[in-house]
Amino acid sequence: MFGMYFGLVLFIVFTSYVLSWYLLAIITALYSQLTFEQVGVELTVGSSVIINARISSKIPMRWEITLNLVHSPHIQSDTLRVRINDEFTIKLTGRWIGYARIIGGIMELRDSLGLLTIQRLLTCNGVSVTIMPRQSIGAIGKVGIGGYTERGLSMEGRLGDFKSLSIYDYERSASSIHWLTSARVGELMMINRGDYGSCPVFVLNVSSRMLMPRDGERPIDEPYRQ
């Protein structure tokens, strides 16, 4: 009889623990919100930037959770161990040239015994991240313009003729956009024209294969090092 009562008490205690933790965790997760201090940041391929964030909940709890940000593979972020209702920092590293947006994060709550786990997607207004190409070094027979490195052809251009391609500067007129190249690389590219005669012209082979990842990186993001 003692063993039966003892087992029954353990069952009631365990069940009460599971139900109370699960109910409290569900309510905490439902009333949690992810916010960022910054609305937009810029960085270059291979560099990092720190942004500030906070998970706020109407439930006055400071549980430790695991947070994974939701964004495109253009940037890389680590899995974070943070606390609810507390500020923390996030390190973002640029991987590929382009534009990314952090649209939220997946929070995971786990009980102290490691028996129960709850996950929830936290949406937010988002953070716009622009990844610029790092400065590359060109050499004879090879050229690096705006991070787009490829063997190319160098020739002379007349006054006001095509000089090079670069990422579109929004302060420039839209007439400077080179739409064919922009469609190939999936990013707005503009034409820089020479201000004087006999300026060097670079013709690049920017094809779709430049955007295919190889070992996690795209050839278009690899700067040429002399």
PDB file of C-alpha atoms in Angstrom:
ATOM      1  CA  MET A   1       0.000   0.000   0.000  1.00  0.00           C
ATOM      2  CA  PHE A   2       2.851   2.379   0.805  1.00  0.00           C
ATOM      3  CA  GLY A   3       4.370   1.852  -2.629  1.00  0.00           C
ATOM      4  CA  MET A   4       1.050   2.493  -4.371  1.00  0.00           C
ATOM      5  CA  TYR A   5       0.419   5.721  -2.425  1.00  0.00           C
ATOM      6  CA  PHE A   6       3.975   6.886  -2.956  1.00  0.00           C
ATOM      7  CA  GLY A   7       3.707   6.264  -6.712  1.00  0.00           C
ATOM      8  CA  LEU A   8       0.362   8.054  -6.818  1.00  0.00           C
ATOM      9  CA  VAL A   9       1.857  11.093  -5.048  1.00  0.00           C
ATOM     10  CA  LEU A  10       4.774  11.180  -7.490  1.00  0.00           C
ATOM     11  CA  PHE A  11       2.381  10.967 -10.420  1.00  0.00           C
ATOM     12  CA  ILE A  12       0.269  13.835  -9.086  1.00  0.00           C
ATOM     13  CA  VAL A  13       3.338  15.996  -8.412  1.00  0.00           C
ATOM     14  CA  PHE A  14       4.832  15.307 -11.855  1.00  0.00           C
ATOM     15  CA  THR A  15       1.528  15.921 -13.627  1.00  0.00           C
ATOM     16  CA  SER A  16       1.002  19.172 -11.724  1.00  0.00           C
ATOM     17  CA  TYR A  17       4.520  20.302 -12.638  1.00  0.00           C
ATOM     18  CA  VAL A  18       4.050  19.485 -16.320  1.00  0.00           C
ATOM     19  CA  LEU A  19       0.624  21.128 -16.601  1.00  0.00           C
ATOM     20  CA  SER A  20       1.563  24.268 -14.659  1.00  0.00           C
ATOM     21  CA  TRP A  21       4.827  24.777 -16.580  1.00  0.00           C
ATOM     22  CA  TYR A  22       3.203  24.122 -19.942  1.00  0.00           C
ATOM     23  CA  LEU A  23       0.321  26.513 -19.251  1.00  0.00           C
ATOM     24  CA  LEU A  24       2.608  29.282 -18.006  1.00  0.00           C
ATOM     25  CA  ALA A  25       5.043  28.813 -20.902  1.00  0.00           C
ATOM     26  CA  ILE A  26       2.240  28.921 -23.488  1.00  0.00           C
ATOM     27  CA  ILE A  27       0.846  32.149 -22.047  1.00  0.00           C
ATOM     28  CA  THR A  28       4.323  33.714 -21.867  1.00  0.00           C
ATOM     29  CA  ALA A  29       5.074  32.773 -25.478  1.00  0.00           C
ATOM     30  CA  LEU A  30       1.724  34.051 -26.776  1.00  0.00           C
ATOM     31  CA  TYR A  31       2.231  37.466 -25.201  1.00  0.00           C
ATOM     32  CA  SER A  32       5.884  37.860 -26.237  1.00  0.00           C
ATOM     33  CA  GLN A  33       7.068  40.279 -28.893  1.00  0.00           C
ATOM     34  CA  LEU A  34      10.444  40.769 -30.587  1.00  0.00           C
ATOM     35  CA  THR A  35      11.579  44.357 -31.192  1.00  0.00           C
ATOM     36  CA  PHE A  36      14.739  45.918 -32.628  1.00  0.00           C
ATOM     37  CA  GLU A  37      16.234  49.332 -31.953  1.00  0.00           C
ATOM     38  CA  GLN A  38      17.503  49.710 -35.526  1.00  0.00           C
ATOM     39  CA  VAL A  39      15.297  49.709 -38.604  1.00  0.00           C
ATOM     40  CA  GLY A  40      18.144  49.306 -41.093  1.00  0.00           C
ATOM     41  CA  VAL A  41      21.887  48.582 -41.158  1.00  0.00           C
ATOM     42  CA  GLU A  42      24.612  48.292 -43.787  1.00  0.00           C
ATOM     43  CA  LEU A  43      27.660  46.050 -43.850  1.00  0.00           C
ATOM     44  CA  THR A  44      30.049  44.496 -46.348  1.00  0.00           C
ATOM     45  CA  VAL A  45      30.652  40.871 -47.235  1.00  0.00           C
ATOM     46  CA  GLY A  46      32.700  39.257 -44.471  1.00  0.00           C
ATOM     47  CA  SER A  47      32.186  42.081 -41.983  1.00  0.00           C
ATOM     48  CA  SER A  48      29.894  42.147 -38.946  1.00  0.00           C
ATOM     49  CA  VAL A  49      27.560  44.584 -37.266  1.00  0.00           C
ATOM     50  CA  ILE A  50      25.906  44.590 -33.842  1.00  0.00           C
ATOM     51  CA  ILE A  51      22.217  45.419 -33.396  1.00  0.00           C
ATOM     52  CA  ASN A  52      20.187  45.702 -30.203  1.00  0.00           C
ATOM     53  CA  ALA A  53      16.980  43.766 -29.600  1.00  0.00           C
ATOM     54  CA  ARG A  54      14.545  42.850 -26.864  1.00  0.00           C
ATOM     55  CA  ILE A  55      11.888  40.202 -26.258  1.00  0.00           C
ATOM     56  CA  SER A  56       9.078  41.763 -24.271  1.00  0.00           C
ATOM     57  CA  SER A  57       6.259  39.830 -22.625  1.00  0.00           C
ATOM     58  CA  LYS A  58       3.216  40.960 -20.688  1.00  0.00           C
ATOM     59  CA  ILE A  59       3.929  38.114 -18.285  1.00  0.00           C
ATOM     60  CA  PRO A  60       6.590  39.316 -15.787  1.00  0.00           C
ATOM     61  CA  MET A  61       8.937  36.385 -16.368  1.00  0.00           C
ATOM     62  CA  ARG A  62      12.664  36.390 -17.129  1.00  0.00           C
ATOM     63  CA  TRP A  63      12.998  32.863 -18.434  1.00  0.00           C
ATOM     64  CA  GLU A  64      16.046  31.987 -20.463  1.00  0.00           C
ATOM     65  CA  ILE A  65      15.167  30.997 -24.022  1.00  0.00           C
ATOM     66  CA  THR A  66      16.850  30.078 -27.301  1.00  0.00           C
ATOM     67  CA  LEU A  67      16.324  32.478 -30.210  1.00  0.00           C
ATOM     68  CA  ASN A  68      17.007  31.872 -33.915  1.00  0.00           C
ATOM     69  CA  LEU A  69      16.445  34.804 -36.265  1.00  0.00           C
ATOM     70  CA  VAL A  70      14.502  34.332 -39.499  1.00  0.00           C
ATOM     71  CA  HIS A  71      16.203  35.907 -42.533  1.00  0.00           C
ATOM     72  CA  SER A  72      17.643  35.070 -45.942  1.00  0.00           C
ATOM     73  CA  PRO A  73      21.077  33.379 -46.283  1.00  0.00           C
ATOM     74  CA  HIS A  74      22.630  36.702 -47.338  1.00  0.00           C
ATOM     75  CA  ILE A  75      23.475  37.247 -43.672  1.00  0.00           C
ATOM     76  CA  GLN A  76      24.503  34.930 -40.865  1.00  0.00           C
ATOM     77  CA  SER A  77      23.450  35.116 -37.220  1.00  0.00           C
ATOM     78  CA  ASP A  78      24.184  32.845 -34.280  1.00  0.00           C
ATOM     79  CA  THR A  79      21.744  30.971 -32.074  1.00  0.00           C
ATOM     80  CA  LEU A  80      21.220  33.150 -29.006  1.00  0.00           C
ATOM     81  CA  ARG A  81      20.594  32.331 -25.363  1.00  0.00           C
ATOM     82  CA  VAL A  82      18.670  35.329 -24.046  1.00  0.00           C
ATOM     83  CA  ARG A  83      16.155  36.196 -21.356  1.00  0.00           C
ATOM     84  CA  ILE A  84      12.601  37.402 -21.772  1.00  0.00           C
ATOM     85  CA  ASN A  85      12.017  41.039 -20.764  1.00  0.00           C
ATOM     86  CA  ASP A  86      15.700  41.828 -21.090  1.00  0.00           C
ATOM     87  CA  GLU A  87      17.780  43.586 -23.765  1.00  0.00           C
ATOM     88  CA  PHE A  88      20.474  41.769 -25.729  1.00  0.00           C
ATOM     89  CA  THR A  89      22.736  42.257 -28.752  1.00  0.00           C
ATOM     90  CA  ILE A  90      22.825  40.339 -32.022  1.00  0.00           C
ATOM     91  CA  LYS A  91      25.853  39.943 -34.282  1.00  0.00           C
ATOM     92  CA  LEU A  92      25.127  39.888 -38.013  1.00  0.00           C
ATOM     93  CA  THR A  93      27.762  38.825 -40.567  1.00  0.00           C
ATOM     94  CA  GLY A  94      27.457  39.518 -44.288  1.00  0.00           C
ATOM     95  CA  ARG A  95      27.752  36.449 -46.519  1.00  0.00           C
ATOM     96  CA  TRP A  96      26.439  37.451 -49.940  1.00  0.00           C
ATOM     97  CA  ILE A  97      25.960  40.713 -51.778  1.00  0.00           C
ATOM     98  CA  GLY A  98      22.359  41.851 -51.775  1.00  0.00           C
ATOM     99  CA  TYR A  99      19.494  42.822 -49.547  1.00  0.00           C
ATOM    100  CA  ALA A 100      18.101  40.891 -46.589  1.00  0.00           C
ATOM    101  CA  ARG A 101      15.390  41.499 -44.050  1.00  0.00           C
ATOM    102  CA  ILE A 102      15.016  40.065 -40.564  1.00  0.00           C
ATOM    103  CA  ILE A 103      11.319  39.258 -40.331  1.00  0.00           C
ATOM    104  CA  GLY A 104      11.291  37.687 -36.870  1.00  0.00           C
ATOM    105  CA  GLY A 105      12.693  34.886 -34.773  1.00  0.00           C
ATOM    106  CA  ILE A 106      11.859  31.434 -33.448  1.00  0.00           C
ATOM    107  CA  MET A 107      11.892  31.326 -29.658  1.00  0.00           C
ATOM    108  CA  GLU A 108      12.236  28.044 -27.814  1.00  0.00           C
ATOM    109  CA  LEU A 109      11.390  27.508 -24.149  1.00  0.00           C
ATOM    110  CA  ARG A 110      12.635  24.411 -22.352  1.00  0.00           C
ATOM    111  CA  ASP A 111      11.860  23.382 -18.782  1.00  0.00           C
ATOM    112  CA  SER A 112      14.625  22.896 -16.227  1.00  0.00           C
ATOM    113  CA  LEU A 113      14.363  19.082 -16.442  1.00  0.00           C
ATOM    114  CA  GLY A 114      14.689  19.116 -20.227  1.00  0.00           C
ATOM    115  CA  LEU A 115      11.451  17.188 -20.687  1.00  0.00           C
ATOM    116  CA  LEU A 116       9.231  19.815 -22.332  1.00  0.00           C
ATOM    117  CA  THR A 117       9.901  22.204 -25.205  1.00  0.00           C
ATOM    118  CA  ILE A 118       7.722  24.956 -26.675  1.00  0.00           C
ATOM    119  CA  GLN A 119       8.513  26.863 -29.877  1.00  0.00           C
ATOM    120  CA  ARG A 120       6.844  29.964 -31.253  1.00  0.00           C
ATOM    121  CA  LEU A 121       7.477  32.280 -34.201  1.00  0.00           C
ATOM    122  CA  LEU A 122       7.882  35.904 -33.135  1.00  0.00           C
ATOM    123  CA  THR A 123       7.122  38.380 -35.912  1.00  0.00           C
ATOM    124  CA  CYS A 124       8.252  41.999 -35.906  1.00  0.00           C
ATOM    125  CA  ASN A 125       8.474  45.056 -38.127  1.00  0.00           C
ATOM    126  CA  GLY A 126      11.837  43.772 -39.280  1.00  0.00           C
ATOM    127  CA  VAL A 127      15.317  45.120 -39.881  1.00  0.00           C
ATOM    128  CA  SER A 128      16.538  45.918 -43.397  1.00  0.00           C
ATOM    129  CA  VAL A 129      20.112  44.749 -44.001  1.00  0.00           C
ATOM    130  CA  THR A 130      22.093  45.874 -47.050  1.00  0.00           C
ATOM    131  CA  ILE A 131      25.187  43.817 -47.810  1.00  0.00           C
ATOM    132  CA  MET A 132      27.711  45.731 -49.894  1.00  0.00           C
ATOM    133  CA  PRO A 133      30.674  44.139 -51.714  1.00  0.00           C
ATOM    134  CA  ARG A 134      34.039  44.499 -50.085  1.00  0.00           C
ATOM    135  CA  GLN A 135      36.689  46.402 -51.965  1.00  0.00           C
ATOM    136  CA  SER A 136      38.542  44.141 -54.371  1.00  0.00           C
ATOM    137  CA  ILE A 137      41.948  44.462 -55.986  1.00  0.00           C
ATOM    138  CA  GLY A 138      42.219  44.082 -59.746  1.00  0.00           C
ATOM    139  CA  ALA A 139      45.122  42.777 -61.793  1.00  0.00           C
ATOM    140  CA  ILE A 140      46.049  42.511 -65.462  1.00  0.00           C
ATOM    141  CA  GLY A 141      43.607  40.189 -67.191  1.00  0.00           C
ATOM    142  CA  LYS A 142      41.283  40.247 -64.200  1.00  0.00           C
ATOM    143  CA  VAL A 143      39.087  42.964 -62.868  1.00  0.00           C
ATOM    144  CA  GLY A 144      37.107  43.598 -59.697  1.00  0.00           C
ATOM    145  CA  ILE A 145      34.399  46.208 -59.818  1.00  0.00           C
ATOM    146  CA  GLY A 146      32.099  46.586 -56.872  1.00  0.00           C
ATOM    147  CA  GLY A 147      32.926  43.072 -55.702  1.00  0.00           C
ATOM    148  CA  TYR A 148      32.029  41.481 -59.068  1.00  0.00           C
ATOM    149  CA  THR A 149      35.241  39.696 -59.968  1.00  0.00           C
ATOM    150  CA  GLU A 150      35.704  37.945 -63.262  1.00  0.00           C
ATOM    151  CA  ARG A 151      38.158  37.700 -66.109  1.00  0.00           C
ATOM    152  CA  GLY A 152      37.202  40.478 -68.458  1.00  0.00           C
ATOM    153  CA  LEU A 153      38.210  42.505 -71.453  1.00  0.00           C
ATOM    154  CA  SER A 154      39.827  45.918 -71.087  1.00  0.00           C
ATOM    155  CA  MET A 155      39.455  48.421 -73.905  1.00  0.00           C
ATOM    156  CA  GLU A 156      39.372  52.137 -74.523  1.00  0.00           C
ATOM    157  CA  GLY A 157      36.189  54.181 -74.237  1.00  0.00           C
ATOM    158  CA  ARG A 158      35.290  57.464 -75.817  1.00  0.00           C
ATOM    159  CA  LEU A 159      34.193  60.562 -73.958  1.00  0.00           C
ATOM    160  CA  GLY A 160      31.033  59.806 -72.043  1.00  0.00           C
ATOM    161  CA  ASP A 161      31.164  56.133 -72.985  1.00  0.00           C
ATOM    162  CA  PHE A 162      30.646  53.088 -70.801  1.00  0.00           C
ATOM    163  CA  LYS A 163      33.338  52.870 -68.136  1.00  0.00           C
ATOM    164  CA  SER A 164      32.266  50.358 -65.503  1.00  0.00           C
ATOM    165  CA  LEU A 165      29.362  48.783 -63.630  1.00  0.00           C
ATOM    166  CA  SER A 166      28.610  49.346 -59.957  1.00  0.00           C
ATOM    167  CA  ILE A 167      25.743  48.923 -57.524  1.00  0.00           C
ATOM    168  CA  TYR A 168      23.026  51.485 -58.134  1.00  0.00           C
ATOM    169  CA  ASP A 169      23.307  54.694 -56.142  1.00  0.00           C
ATOM    170  CA  TYR A 170      19.791  55.859 -55.302  1.00  0.00           C
ATOM    171  CA  GLU A 171      20.895  59.483 -55.582  1.00  0.00           C
ATOM    172  CA  ARG A 172      21.619  58.942 -59.278  1.00  0.00           C
ATOM    173  CA  SER A 173      19.047  59.134 -62.027  1.00  0.00           C
ATOM    174  CA  ALA A 174      17.191  55.918 -62.845  1.00  0.00           C
ATOM    175  CA  SER A 175      18.344  56.304 -66.447  1.00  0.00           C
ATOM    176  CA  SER A 176      21.799  55.124 -65.344  1.00  0.00           C
ATOM    177  CA  ILE A 177      20.478  51.653 -64.415  1.00  0.00           C
ATOM    178  CA  HIS A 178      21.721  48.825 -66.642  1.00  0.00           C
ATOM    179  CA  TRP A 179      18.615  46.650 -66.667  1.00  0.00           C
ATOM    180  CA  LEU A 180      20.069  43.589 -68.419  1.00  0.00           C
ATOM    181  CA  THR A 181      22.841  43.163 -65.864  1.00  0.00           C
ATOM    182  CA  SER A 182      20.442  43.962 -63.027  1.00  0.00           C
ATOM    183  CA  ALA A 183      18.123  41.159 -64.180  1.00  0.00           C
ATOM    184  CA  ARG A 184      21.004  38.680 -64.324  1.00  0.00           C
ATOM    185  CA  VAL A 185      22.414  39.345 -60.860  1.00  0.00           C
ATOM    186  CA  GLY A 186      19.093  40.108 -59.174  1.00  0.00           C
ATOM    187  CA  GLU A 187      20.263  43.532 -58.001  1.00  0.00           C
ATOM    188  CA  LEU A 188      20.119  47.041 -59.421  1.00  0.00           C
ATOM    189  CA  MET A 189      23.355  47.866 -61.271  1.00  0.00           C
ATOM    190  CA  MET A 190      24.188  51.202 -62.872  1.00  0.00           C
ATOM    191  CA  ILE A 191      26.541  52.351 -65.615  1.00  0.00           C
ATOM    192  CA  ASN A 192      29.438  54.659 -64.840  1.00  0.00           C
ATOM    193  CA  ARG A 193      30.464  56.650 -67.875  1.00  0.00           C
ATOM    194  CA  GLY A 194      33.853  58.098 -68.576  1.00  0.00           C
ATOM    195  CA  ASP A 195      34.419  61.814 -68.068  1.00  0.00           C
ATOM    196  CA  TYR A 196      37.299  61.942 -70.519  1.00  0.00           C
ATOM    197  CA  GLY A 197      38.554  60.147 -73.604  1.00  0.00           C
ATOM    198  CA  SER A 198      40.594  56.931 -73.620  1.00  0.00           C
ATOM    199  CA  CYS A 199      39.173  55.779 -70.330  1.00  0.00           C
ATOM    200  CA  PRO A 200      39.433  52.041 -69.531  1.00  0.00           C
ATOM    201  CA  VAL A 201      36.321  49.962 -70.156  1.00  0.00           C
ATOM    202  CA  PHE A 202      35.691  46.624 -68.470  1.00  0.00           C
ATOM    203  CA  VAL A 203      33.345  44.063 -69.941  1.00  0.00           C
ATOM    204  CA  LEU A 204      32.405  41.477 -67.343  1.00  0.00           C
ATOM    205  CA  ASN A 205      30.912  38.065 -67.792  1.00  0.00           C
ATOM    206  CA  VAL A 206      28.249  38.318 -65.086  1.00  0.00           C
ATOM    207  CA  SER A 207      26.157  35.224 -65.717  1.00  0.00           C
ATOM    208  CA  SER A 208      23.812  33.166 -63.562  1.00  0.00           C
ATOM    209  CA  ARG A 209      26.619  30.809 -62.550  1.00  0.00           C
ATOM    210  CA  MET A 210      28.140  33.683 -60.598  1.00  0.00           C
ATOM    211  CA  LEU A 211      25.125  33.478 -58.250  1.00  0.00           C
ATOM    212  CA  MET A 212      25.292  29.708 -57.622  1.00  0.00           C
ATOM    213  CA  PRO A 213      26.596  28.949 -54.099  1.00  0.00           C
ATOM    214  CA  ARG A 214      29.755  26.886 -53.830  1.00  0.00           C
ATOM    215  CA  ASP A 215      30.618  25.673 -50.347  1.00  0.00           C
ATOM    216  CA  GLY A 216      28.247  28.278 -48.918  1.00  0.00           C
ATOM    217  CA  GLU A 217      29.611  31.219 -50.957  1.00  0.00           C
ATOM    218  CA  ARG A 218      28.836  32.602 -54.388  1.00  0.00           C
ATOM    219  CA  PRO A 219      31.632  33.387 -56.902  1.00  0.00           C
ATOM    220  CA  ILE A 220      30.195  36.879 -57.354  1.00  0.00           C
ATOM    221  CA  ASP A 221      30.993  37.645 -53.692  1.00  0.00           C
ATOM    222  CA  GLU A 222      34.607  36.478 -53.817  1.00  0.00           C
ATOM    223  CA  PRO A 223      36.972  39.440 -54.190  1.00  0.00           C
ATOM    224  CA  TYR A 224      40.071  38.911 -56.278  1.00  0.00           C
ATOM    225  CA  ARG A 225      43.294  39.217 -54.290  1.00  0.00           C
ATOM    226  CA  GLN A 226      46.373  40.051 -56.245  1.00  0.00           C
TER     227      GLN A 226
END
